[in-house]
CSV table of C-alpha atoms in Angstrom, one decimal:
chain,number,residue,atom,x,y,z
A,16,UNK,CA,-30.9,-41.0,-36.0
A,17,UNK,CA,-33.3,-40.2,-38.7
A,18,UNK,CA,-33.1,-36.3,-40.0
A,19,UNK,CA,-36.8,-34.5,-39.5
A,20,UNK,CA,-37.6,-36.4,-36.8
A,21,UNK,CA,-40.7,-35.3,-35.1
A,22,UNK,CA,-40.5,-34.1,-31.3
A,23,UNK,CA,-43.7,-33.0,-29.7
A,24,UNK,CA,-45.5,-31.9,-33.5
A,25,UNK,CA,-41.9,-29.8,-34.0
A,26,UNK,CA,-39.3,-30.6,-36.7
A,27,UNK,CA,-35.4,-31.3,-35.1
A,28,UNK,CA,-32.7,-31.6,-37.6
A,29,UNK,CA,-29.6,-31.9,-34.9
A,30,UNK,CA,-29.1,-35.4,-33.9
A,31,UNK,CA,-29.4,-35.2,-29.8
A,32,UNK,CA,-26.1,-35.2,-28.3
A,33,UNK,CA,-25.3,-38.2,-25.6
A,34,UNK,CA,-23.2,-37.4,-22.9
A,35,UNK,CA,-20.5,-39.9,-21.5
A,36,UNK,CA,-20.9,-40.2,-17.8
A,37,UNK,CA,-16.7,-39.0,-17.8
A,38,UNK,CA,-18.3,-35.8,-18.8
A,39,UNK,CA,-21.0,-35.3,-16.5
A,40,UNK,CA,-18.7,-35.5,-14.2
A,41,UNK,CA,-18.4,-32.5,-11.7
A,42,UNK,CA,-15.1,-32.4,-11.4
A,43,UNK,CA,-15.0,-29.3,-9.1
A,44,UNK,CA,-16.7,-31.0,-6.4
A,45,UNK,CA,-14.2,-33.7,-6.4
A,46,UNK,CA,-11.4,-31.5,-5.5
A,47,UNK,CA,-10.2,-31.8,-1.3
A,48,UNK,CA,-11.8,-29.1,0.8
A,49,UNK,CA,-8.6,-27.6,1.2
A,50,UNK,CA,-7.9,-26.9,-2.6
A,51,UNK,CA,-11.5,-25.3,-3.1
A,52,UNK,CA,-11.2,-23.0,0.0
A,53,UNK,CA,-7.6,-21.8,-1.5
A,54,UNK,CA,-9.7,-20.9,-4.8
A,55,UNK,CA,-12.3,-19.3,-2.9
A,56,UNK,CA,-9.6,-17.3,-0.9
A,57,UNK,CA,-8.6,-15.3,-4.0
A,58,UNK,CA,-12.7,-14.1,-4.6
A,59,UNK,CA,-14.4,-11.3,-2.9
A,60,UNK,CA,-16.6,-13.1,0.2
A,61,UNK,CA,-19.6,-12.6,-1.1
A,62,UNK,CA,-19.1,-14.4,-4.1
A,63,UNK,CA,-17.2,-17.1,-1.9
A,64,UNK,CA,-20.9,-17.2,-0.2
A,65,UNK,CA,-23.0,-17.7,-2.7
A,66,UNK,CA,-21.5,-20.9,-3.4
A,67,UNK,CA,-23.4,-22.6,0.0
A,68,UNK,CA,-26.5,-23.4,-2.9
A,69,UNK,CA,-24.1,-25.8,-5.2
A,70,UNK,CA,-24.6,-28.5,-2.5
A,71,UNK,CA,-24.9,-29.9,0.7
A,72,UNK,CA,-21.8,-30.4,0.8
A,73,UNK,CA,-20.8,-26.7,-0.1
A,74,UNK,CA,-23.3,-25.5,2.4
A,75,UNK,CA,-20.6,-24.6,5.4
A,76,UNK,CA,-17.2,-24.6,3.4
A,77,UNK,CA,-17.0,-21.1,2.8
A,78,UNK,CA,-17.2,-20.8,6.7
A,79,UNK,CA,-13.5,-22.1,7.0
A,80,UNK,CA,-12.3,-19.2,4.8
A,81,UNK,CA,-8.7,-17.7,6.3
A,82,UNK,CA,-9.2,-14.8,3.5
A,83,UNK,CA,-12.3,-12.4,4.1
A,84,UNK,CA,-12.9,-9.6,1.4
A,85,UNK,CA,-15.2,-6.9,1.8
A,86,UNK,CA,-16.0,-4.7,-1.5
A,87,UNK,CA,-18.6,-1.8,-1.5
A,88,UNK,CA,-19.2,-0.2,-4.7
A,89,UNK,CA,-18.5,3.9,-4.4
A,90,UNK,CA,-22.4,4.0,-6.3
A,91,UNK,CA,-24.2,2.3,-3.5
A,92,UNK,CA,-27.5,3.7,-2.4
A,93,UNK,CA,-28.1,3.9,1.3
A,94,UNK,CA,-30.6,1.1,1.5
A,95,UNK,CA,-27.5,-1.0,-0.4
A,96,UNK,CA,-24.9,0.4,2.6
A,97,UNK,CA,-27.1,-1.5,5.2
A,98,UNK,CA,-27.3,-4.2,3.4
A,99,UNK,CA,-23.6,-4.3,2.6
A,100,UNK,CA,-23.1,-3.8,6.7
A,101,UNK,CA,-25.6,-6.7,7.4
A,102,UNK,CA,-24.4,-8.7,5.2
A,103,UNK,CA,-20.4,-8.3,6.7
A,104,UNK,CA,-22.1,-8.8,10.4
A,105,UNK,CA,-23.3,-12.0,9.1
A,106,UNK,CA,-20.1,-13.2,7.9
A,107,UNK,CA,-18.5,-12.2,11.1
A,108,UNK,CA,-21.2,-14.0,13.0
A,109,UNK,CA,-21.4,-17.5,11.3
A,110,UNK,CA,-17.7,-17.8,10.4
A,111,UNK,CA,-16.2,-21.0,12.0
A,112,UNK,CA,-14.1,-18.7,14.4
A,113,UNK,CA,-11.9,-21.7,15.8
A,114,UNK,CA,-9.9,-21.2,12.6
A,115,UNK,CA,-7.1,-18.4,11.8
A,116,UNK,CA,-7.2,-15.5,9.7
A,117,UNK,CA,-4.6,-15.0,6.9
A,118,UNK,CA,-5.5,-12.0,5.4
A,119,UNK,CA,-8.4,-9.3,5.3
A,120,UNK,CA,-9.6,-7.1,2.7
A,121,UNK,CA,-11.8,-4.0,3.5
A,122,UNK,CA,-12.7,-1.4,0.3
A,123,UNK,CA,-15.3,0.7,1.0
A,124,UNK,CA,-16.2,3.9,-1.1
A,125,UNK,CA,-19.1,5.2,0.7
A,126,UNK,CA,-19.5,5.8,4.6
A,127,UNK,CA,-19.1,2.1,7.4
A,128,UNK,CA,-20.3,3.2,10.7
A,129,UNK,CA,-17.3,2.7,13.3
A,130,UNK,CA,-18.8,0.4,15.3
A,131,UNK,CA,-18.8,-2.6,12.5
A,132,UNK,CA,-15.6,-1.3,11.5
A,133,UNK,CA,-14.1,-2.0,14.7
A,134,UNK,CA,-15.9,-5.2,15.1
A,135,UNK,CA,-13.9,-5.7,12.2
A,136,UNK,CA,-10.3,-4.9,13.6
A,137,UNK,CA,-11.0,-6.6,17.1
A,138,UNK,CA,-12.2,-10.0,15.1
A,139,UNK,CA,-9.4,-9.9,12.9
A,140,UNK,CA,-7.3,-9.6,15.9
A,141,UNK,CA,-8.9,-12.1,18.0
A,142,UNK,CA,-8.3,-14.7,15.1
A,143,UNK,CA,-4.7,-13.5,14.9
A,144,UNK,CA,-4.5,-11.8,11.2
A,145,UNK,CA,-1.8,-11.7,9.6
A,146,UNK,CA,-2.0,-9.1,6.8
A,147,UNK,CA,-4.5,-6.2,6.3
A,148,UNK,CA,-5.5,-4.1,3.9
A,149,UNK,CA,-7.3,-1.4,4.3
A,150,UNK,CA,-8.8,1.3,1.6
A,151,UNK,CA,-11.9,3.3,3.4
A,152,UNK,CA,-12.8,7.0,3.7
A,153,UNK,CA,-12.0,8.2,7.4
A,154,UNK,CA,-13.5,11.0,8.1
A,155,UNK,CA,-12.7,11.9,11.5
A,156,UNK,CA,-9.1,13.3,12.3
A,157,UNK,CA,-8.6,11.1,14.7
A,158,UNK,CA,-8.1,7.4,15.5
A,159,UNK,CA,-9.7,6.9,19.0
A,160,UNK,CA,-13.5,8.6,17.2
A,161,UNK,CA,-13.6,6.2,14.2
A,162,UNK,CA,-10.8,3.3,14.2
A,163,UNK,CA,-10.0,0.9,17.5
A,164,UNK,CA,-5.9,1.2,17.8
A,165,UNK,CA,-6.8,-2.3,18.8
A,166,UNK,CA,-5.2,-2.9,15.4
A,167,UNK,CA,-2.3,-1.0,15.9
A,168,UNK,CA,-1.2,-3.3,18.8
A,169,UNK,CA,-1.8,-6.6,16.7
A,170,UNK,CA,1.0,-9.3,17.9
A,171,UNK,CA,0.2,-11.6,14.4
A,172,UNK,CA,0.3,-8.6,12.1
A,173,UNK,CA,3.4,-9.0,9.4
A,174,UNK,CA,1.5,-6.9,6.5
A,175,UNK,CA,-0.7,-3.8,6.9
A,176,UNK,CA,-1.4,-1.5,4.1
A,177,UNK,CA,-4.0,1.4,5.3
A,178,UNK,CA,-5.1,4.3,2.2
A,179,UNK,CA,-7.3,6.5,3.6
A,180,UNK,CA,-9.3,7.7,1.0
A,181,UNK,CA,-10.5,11.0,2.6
A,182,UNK,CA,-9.4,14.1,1.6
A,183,UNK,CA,-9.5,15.8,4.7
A,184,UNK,CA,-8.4,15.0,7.6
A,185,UNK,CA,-5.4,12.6,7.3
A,186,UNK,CA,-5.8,9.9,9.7
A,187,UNK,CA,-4.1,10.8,12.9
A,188,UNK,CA,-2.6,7.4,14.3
A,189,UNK,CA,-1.2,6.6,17.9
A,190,UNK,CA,2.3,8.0,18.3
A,191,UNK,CA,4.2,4.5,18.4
A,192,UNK,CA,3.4,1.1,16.4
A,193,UNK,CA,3.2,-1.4,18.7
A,194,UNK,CA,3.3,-4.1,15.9
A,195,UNK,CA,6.3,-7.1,16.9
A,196,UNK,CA,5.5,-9.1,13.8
A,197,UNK,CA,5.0,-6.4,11.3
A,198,UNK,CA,7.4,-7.1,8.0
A,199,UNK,CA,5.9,-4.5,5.5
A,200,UNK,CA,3.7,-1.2,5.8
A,201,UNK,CA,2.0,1.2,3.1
A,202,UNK,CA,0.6,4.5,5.1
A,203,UNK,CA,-1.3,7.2,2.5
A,204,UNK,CA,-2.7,10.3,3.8
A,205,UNK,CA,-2.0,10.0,7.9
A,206,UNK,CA,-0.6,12.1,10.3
A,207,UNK,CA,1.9,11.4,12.7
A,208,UNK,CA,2.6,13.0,16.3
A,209,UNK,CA,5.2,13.6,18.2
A,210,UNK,CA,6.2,11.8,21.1
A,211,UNK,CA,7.8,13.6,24.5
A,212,UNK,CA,9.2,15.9,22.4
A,213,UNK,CA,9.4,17.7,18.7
A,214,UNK,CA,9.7,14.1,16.8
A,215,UNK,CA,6.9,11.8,16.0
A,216,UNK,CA,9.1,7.9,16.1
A,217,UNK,CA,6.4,5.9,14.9
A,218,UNK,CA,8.0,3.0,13.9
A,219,UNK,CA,10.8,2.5,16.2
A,220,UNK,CA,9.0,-0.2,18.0
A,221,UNK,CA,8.5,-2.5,14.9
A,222,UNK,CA,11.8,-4.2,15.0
A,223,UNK,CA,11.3,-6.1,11.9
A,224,UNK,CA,9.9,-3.9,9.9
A,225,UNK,CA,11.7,-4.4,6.4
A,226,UNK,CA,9.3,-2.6,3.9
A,227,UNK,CA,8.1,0.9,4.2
A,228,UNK,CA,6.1,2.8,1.9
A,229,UNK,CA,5.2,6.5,2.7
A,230,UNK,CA,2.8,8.6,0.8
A,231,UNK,CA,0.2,12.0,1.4
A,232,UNK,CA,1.9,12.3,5.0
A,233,UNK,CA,1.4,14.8,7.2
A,234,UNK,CA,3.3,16.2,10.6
A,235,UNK,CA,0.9,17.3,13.8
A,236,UNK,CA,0.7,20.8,14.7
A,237,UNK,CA,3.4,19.3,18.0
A,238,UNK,CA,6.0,17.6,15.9
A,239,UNK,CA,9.1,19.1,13.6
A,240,UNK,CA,11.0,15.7,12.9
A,241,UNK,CA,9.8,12.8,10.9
A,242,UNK,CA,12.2,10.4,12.7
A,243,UNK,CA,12.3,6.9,10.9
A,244,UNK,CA,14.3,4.7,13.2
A,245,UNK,CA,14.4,1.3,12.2
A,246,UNK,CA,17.8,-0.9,12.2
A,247,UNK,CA,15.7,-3.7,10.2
A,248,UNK,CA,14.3,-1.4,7.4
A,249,UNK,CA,16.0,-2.5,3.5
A,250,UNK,CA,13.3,-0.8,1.6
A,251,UNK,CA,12.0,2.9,1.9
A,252,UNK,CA,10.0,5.0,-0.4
A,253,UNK,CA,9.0,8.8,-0.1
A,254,UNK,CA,6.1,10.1,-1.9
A,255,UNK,CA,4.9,13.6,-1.6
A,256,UNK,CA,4.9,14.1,1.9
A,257,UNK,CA,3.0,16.7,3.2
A,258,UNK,CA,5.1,18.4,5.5
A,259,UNK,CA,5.6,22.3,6.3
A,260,UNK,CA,8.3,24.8,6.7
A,261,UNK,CA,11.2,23.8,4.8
A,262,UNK,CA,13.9,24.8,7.6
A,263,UNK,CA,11.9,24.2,11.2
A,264,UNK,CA,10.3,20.4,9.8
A,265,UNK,CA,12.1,17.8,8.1
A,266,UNK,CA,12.6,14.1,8.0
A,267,UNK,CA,15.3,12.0,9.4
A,268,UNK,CA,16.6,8.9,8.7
A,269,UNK,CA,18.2,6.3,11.3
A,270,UNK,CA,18.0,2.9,9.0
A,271,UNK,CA,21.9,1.5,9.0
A,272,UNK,CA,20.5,-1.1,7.3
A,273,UNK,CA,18.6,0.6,4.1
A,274,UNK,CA,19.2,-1.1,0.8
A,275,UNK,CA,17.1,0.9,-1.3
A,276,UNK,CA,15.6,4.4,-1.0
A,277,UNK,CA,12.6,6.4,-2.8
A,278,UNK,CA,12.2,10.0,-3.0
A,279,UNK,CA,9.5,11.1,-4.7
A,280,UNK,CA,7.8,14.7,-5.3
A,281,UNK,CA,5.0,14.9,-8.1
A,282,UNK,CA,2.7,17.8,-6.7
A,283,UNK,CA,2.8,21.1,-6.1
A,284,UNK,CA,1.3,22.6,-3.2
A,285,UNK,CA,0.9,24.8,-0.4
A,286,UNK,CA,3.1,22.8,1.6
A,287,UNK,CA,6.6,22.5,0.8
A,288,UNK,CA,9.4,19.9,0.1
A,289,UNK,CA,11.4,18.9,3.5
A,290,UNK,CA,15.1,18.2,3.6
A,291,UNK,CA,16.2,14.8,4.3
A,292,UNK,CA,19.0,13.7,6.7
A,293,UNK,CA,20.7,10.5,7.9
A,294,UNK,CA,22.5,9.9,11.2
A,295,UNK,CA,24.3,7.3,9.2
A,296,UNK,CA,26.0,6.9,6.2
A,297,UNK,CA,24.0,4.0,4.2
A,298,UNK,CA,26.2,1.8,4.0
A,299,UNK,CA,24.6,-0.7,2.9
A,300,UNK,CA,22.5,1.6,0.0
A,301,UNK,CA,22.8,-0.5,-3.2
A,302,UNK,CA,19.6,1.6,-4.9
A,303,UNK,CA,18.2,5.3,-5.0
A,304,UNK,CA,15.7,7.1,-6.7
A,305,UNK,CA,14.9,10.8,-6.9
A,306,UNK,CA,11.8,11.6,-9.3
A,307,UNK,CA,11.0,15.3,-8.5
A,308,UNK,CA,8.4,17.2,-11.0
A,309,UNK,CA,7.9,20.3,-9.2
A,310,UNK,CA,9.7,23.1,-7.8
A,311,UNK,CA,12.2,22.1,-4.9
A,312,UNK,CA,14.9,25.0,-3.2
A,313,UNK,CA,18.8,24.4,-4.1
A,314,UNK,CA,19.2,23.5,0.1
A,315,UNK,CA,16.8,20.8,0.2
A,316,UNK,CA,17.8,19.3,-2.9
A,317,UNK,CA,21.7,18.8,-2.1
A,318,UNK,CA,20.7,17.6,1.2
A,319,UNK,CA,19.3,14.6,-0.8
A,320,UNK,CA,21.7,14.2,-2.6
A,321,UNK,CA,24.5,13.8,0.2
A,322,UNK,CA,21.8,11.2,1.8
A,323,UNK,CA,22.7,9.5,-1.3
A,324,UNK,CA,26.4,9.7,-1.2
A,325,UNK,CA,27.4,5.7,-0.8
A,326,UNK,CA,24.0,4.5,-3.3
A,327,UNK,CA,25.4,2.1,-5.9
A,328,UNK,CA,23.3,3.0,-8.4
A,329,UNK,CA,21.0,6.5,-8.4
A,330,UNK,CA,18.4,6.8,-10.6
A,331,UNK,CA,17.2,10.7,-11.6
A,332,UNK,CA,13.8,11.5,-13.7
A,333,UNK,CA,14.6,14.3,-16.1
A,334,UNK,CA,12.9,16.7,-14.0
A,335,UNK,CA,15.6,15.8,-11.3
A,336,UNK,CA,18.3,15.9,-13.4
A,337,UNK,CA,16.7,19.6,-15.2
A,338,UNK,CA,16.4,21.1,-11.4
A,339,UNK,CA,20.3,20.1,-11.1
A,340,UNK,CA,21.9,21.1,-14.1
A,341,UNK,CA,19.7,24.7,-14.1
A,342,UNK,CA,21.0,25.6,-10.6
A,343,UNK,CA,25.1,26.4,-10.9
A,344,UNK,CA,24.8,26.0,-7.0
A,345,UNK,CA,24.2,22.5,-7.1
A,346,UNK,CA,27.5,21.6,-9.4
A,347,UNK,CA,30.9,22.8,-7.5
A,348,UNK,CA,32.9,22.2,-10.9
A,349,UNK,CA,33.6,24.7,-12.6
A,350,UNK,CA,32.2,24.1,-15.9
A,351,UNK,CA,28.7,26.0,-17.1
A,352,UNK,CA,25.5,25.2,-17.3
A,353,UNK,CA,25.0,25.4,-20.5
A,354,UNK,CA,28.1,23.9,-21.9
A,355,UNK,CA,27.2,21.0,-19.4
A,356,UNK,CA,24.0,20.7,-20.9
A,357,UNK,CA,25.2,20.6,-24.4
A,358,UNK,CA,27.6,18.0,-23.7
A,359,UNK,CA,25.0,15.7,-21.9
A,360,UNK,CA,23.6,14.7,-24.6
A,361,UNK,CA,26.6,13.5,-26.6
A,362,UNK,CA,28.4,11.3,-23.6
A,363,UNK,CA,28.4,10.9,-20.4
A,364,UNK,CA,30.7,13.6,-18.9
A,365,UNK,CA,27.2,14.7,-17.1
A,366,UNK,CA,27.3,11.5,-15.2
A,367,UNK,CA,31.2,11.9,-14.5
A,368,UNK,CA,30.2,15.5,-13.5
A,369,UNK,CA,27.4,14.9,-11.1
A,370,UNK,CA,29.3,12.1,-9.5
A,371,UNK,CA,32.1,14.1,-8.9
A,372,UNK,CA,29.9,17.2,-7.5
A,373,UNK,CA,28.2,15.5,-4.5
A,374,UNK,CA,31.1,12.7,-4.2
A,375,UNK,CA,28.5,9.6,-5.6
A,376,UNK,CA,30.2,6.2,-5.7
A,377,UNK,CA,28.2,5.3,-8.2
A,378,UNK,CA,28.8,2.4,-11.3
A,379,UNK,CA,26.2,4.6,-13.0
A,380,UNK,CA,23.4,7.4,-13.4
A,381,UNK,CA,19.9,6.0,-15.1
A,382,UNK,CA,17.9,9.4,-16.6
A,383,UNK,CA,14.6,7.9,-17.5
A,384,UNK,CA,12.4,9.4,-19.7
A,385,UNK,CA,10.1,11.4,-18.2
């Protein structure tokens, strides 16, 4: 091709470029249905959507999705809320509902009225869901004036992992989980009630329940006893649970079973830390952890500890292992404190020390870093 040839009175110096049919190929439309709706289960719904234009062909695929993900931005204006809602009734309404749902996805910043949300939990339970996640602002105390415990009763359920973003009120949930399937569960900033008596049992029901991740939880007015009563449960972590009177309210384990344990305490507040117990001796505990950076009273922490007594390996954060070595309570040796503390640093007659004190079969003591 000639240089300076002339297009349309213009001068071109780049020789025109001639594509091979091999690439003008659309090679994404010759992928099998099933391999483009797997891609399009891993992108928020709307964008899945917006794909009907490419083609006929793409017109109705995103209608066999078996992943729906609803995001709404936390800078939404109120006109862009009911559009958001519209556009989730749509989804709901034109969704090829003789197919299964895997998994559902909900984060939502500003306010959803509780009517589509529980059109919502009662679709996804209809279609038999299978994991949920859940991060919304509830703003009501109470479960039966904003959320359908439709959800609660799910017989597909094997994942559910609900944050409620509100501040106040924790989200007060039925007394007992009647979830068959359920396999793992992350609860932040609920409240539990008790059953016929002083304890709230919330997850004795969920007999394979093998994951359990606590955090921001609080105790009704009518309960004393966190009891967490699960023969299935392996993994448990603890995170700043919101829980009152040291002595009258505390949490109880009955988990034969537990393989690794969590205890975690990173804010101060009004509310103080609650002793931990176990009506068995954790036999099966091959991993602990105890990361405390606030205060915590000398009872409450070698109550932890003796949950601890049979863990393989206990990891302590240096706050942990400062609140133990500052209190001569916690070590029965008698040695001081600070000739303990001097001789921490230069070997590992702390870790021989600690073990010793609260009778830890341990092969070792990890002090992290921060």
């Amino acid at each position: 091709m000639e240089e300076g040839k002339e297009t349309k009175g213009k001068l071109t110096t780049e020789p025109k470029i001639q594509r091979t049919s091999e690439e003008e190929r659309d090679r994404l439309s010759e992928l099998p249905d099933f391999v483009l709706l797997h891609i399009m289960n891993f992108i928020d719904t709307k964008d899945a959507l917006r794909t009907c234009i490419l083609s006929k062909r793409w017109k109705d695929l995103w209608k066999h999705l078996t992943t729906l993900s609803f995001y709404q931005s936390s800078s939404l204006f109120n006109e862009r809320v009911v559009n958001f809602n519209k556009f989730v009734s749509q989804v709901l309404s034109c969704r090829d509902g003789s197919i299964s749902l895997i998994n559902v996805r909900l984060v939502i910043y500003e306010s959803i009225g509780s009517q589509l949300l529980n059109r919502i939990m009662k679709y996804a339970v209809l279609h038999n869901v299978q994991q949920l996640t859940m991060y919304i602002p509830f703003y009501y105390g109470k479960i039966s004036t904003y959320l359908d415990p439709i959800i609660f009763s799910c017989q597909s359920l094997t994942y559910l992992s609900l944050h409620n973003l509100s501040s106040r009120p924790p989200l007060e949930l039925p007394k007992s989980l009647q979830l068959p399937a359920l396999k793992s569960l992350c609860l932040i900033n609920v409240l539990f009630t008790a059953t016929d008596n002083v304890c709230a049992e919330p997850f004795t029901t969920c007999n394979l329940l093998n994951t359990l991740v606590l955090k921001y939880c609080f105790l009704h007015n009518d309960a004393k006893i966190l009891f967490i009563s699960n023969s299935n449960l392996s993994s448990l972590k603890l995170m700043d649970l919101k829980i009152r009177d040291t002595f009258q309210h505390k949490v109880v384990l009955s988990t034969p079973n537990l393989s690794s344990l969590t205890v975690c305490f990173f804010e101060a507040s009004s509310f103080t830390i609650q002793p931990l117990s176990s009506t068995c001796n954790l036999s099966c505990l091959e991993e602990g952890t105890i990361n405390i950076a606030t205060d915590i009273s000398h009872p409450v922490l070698l109550g932890w500890l003796q949950v601890f007594t049979n863990v393989k390996i206990l990891t302590l954060s240096y706050g942990t292992l400062k609140l133990i070595l500052k209190n001569p309570s916690l070590l029965v040796l008698p040695i001081t404190i600070e000739a303990k503390l001097d001789q921490a640093w230069s070997g590992i007659t702390i870790i021989n020390t600690i073990r010793e004190a609260y009778d830890l079969h341990v092969m070792g003591i990890l002090c992290d870093a921060y």
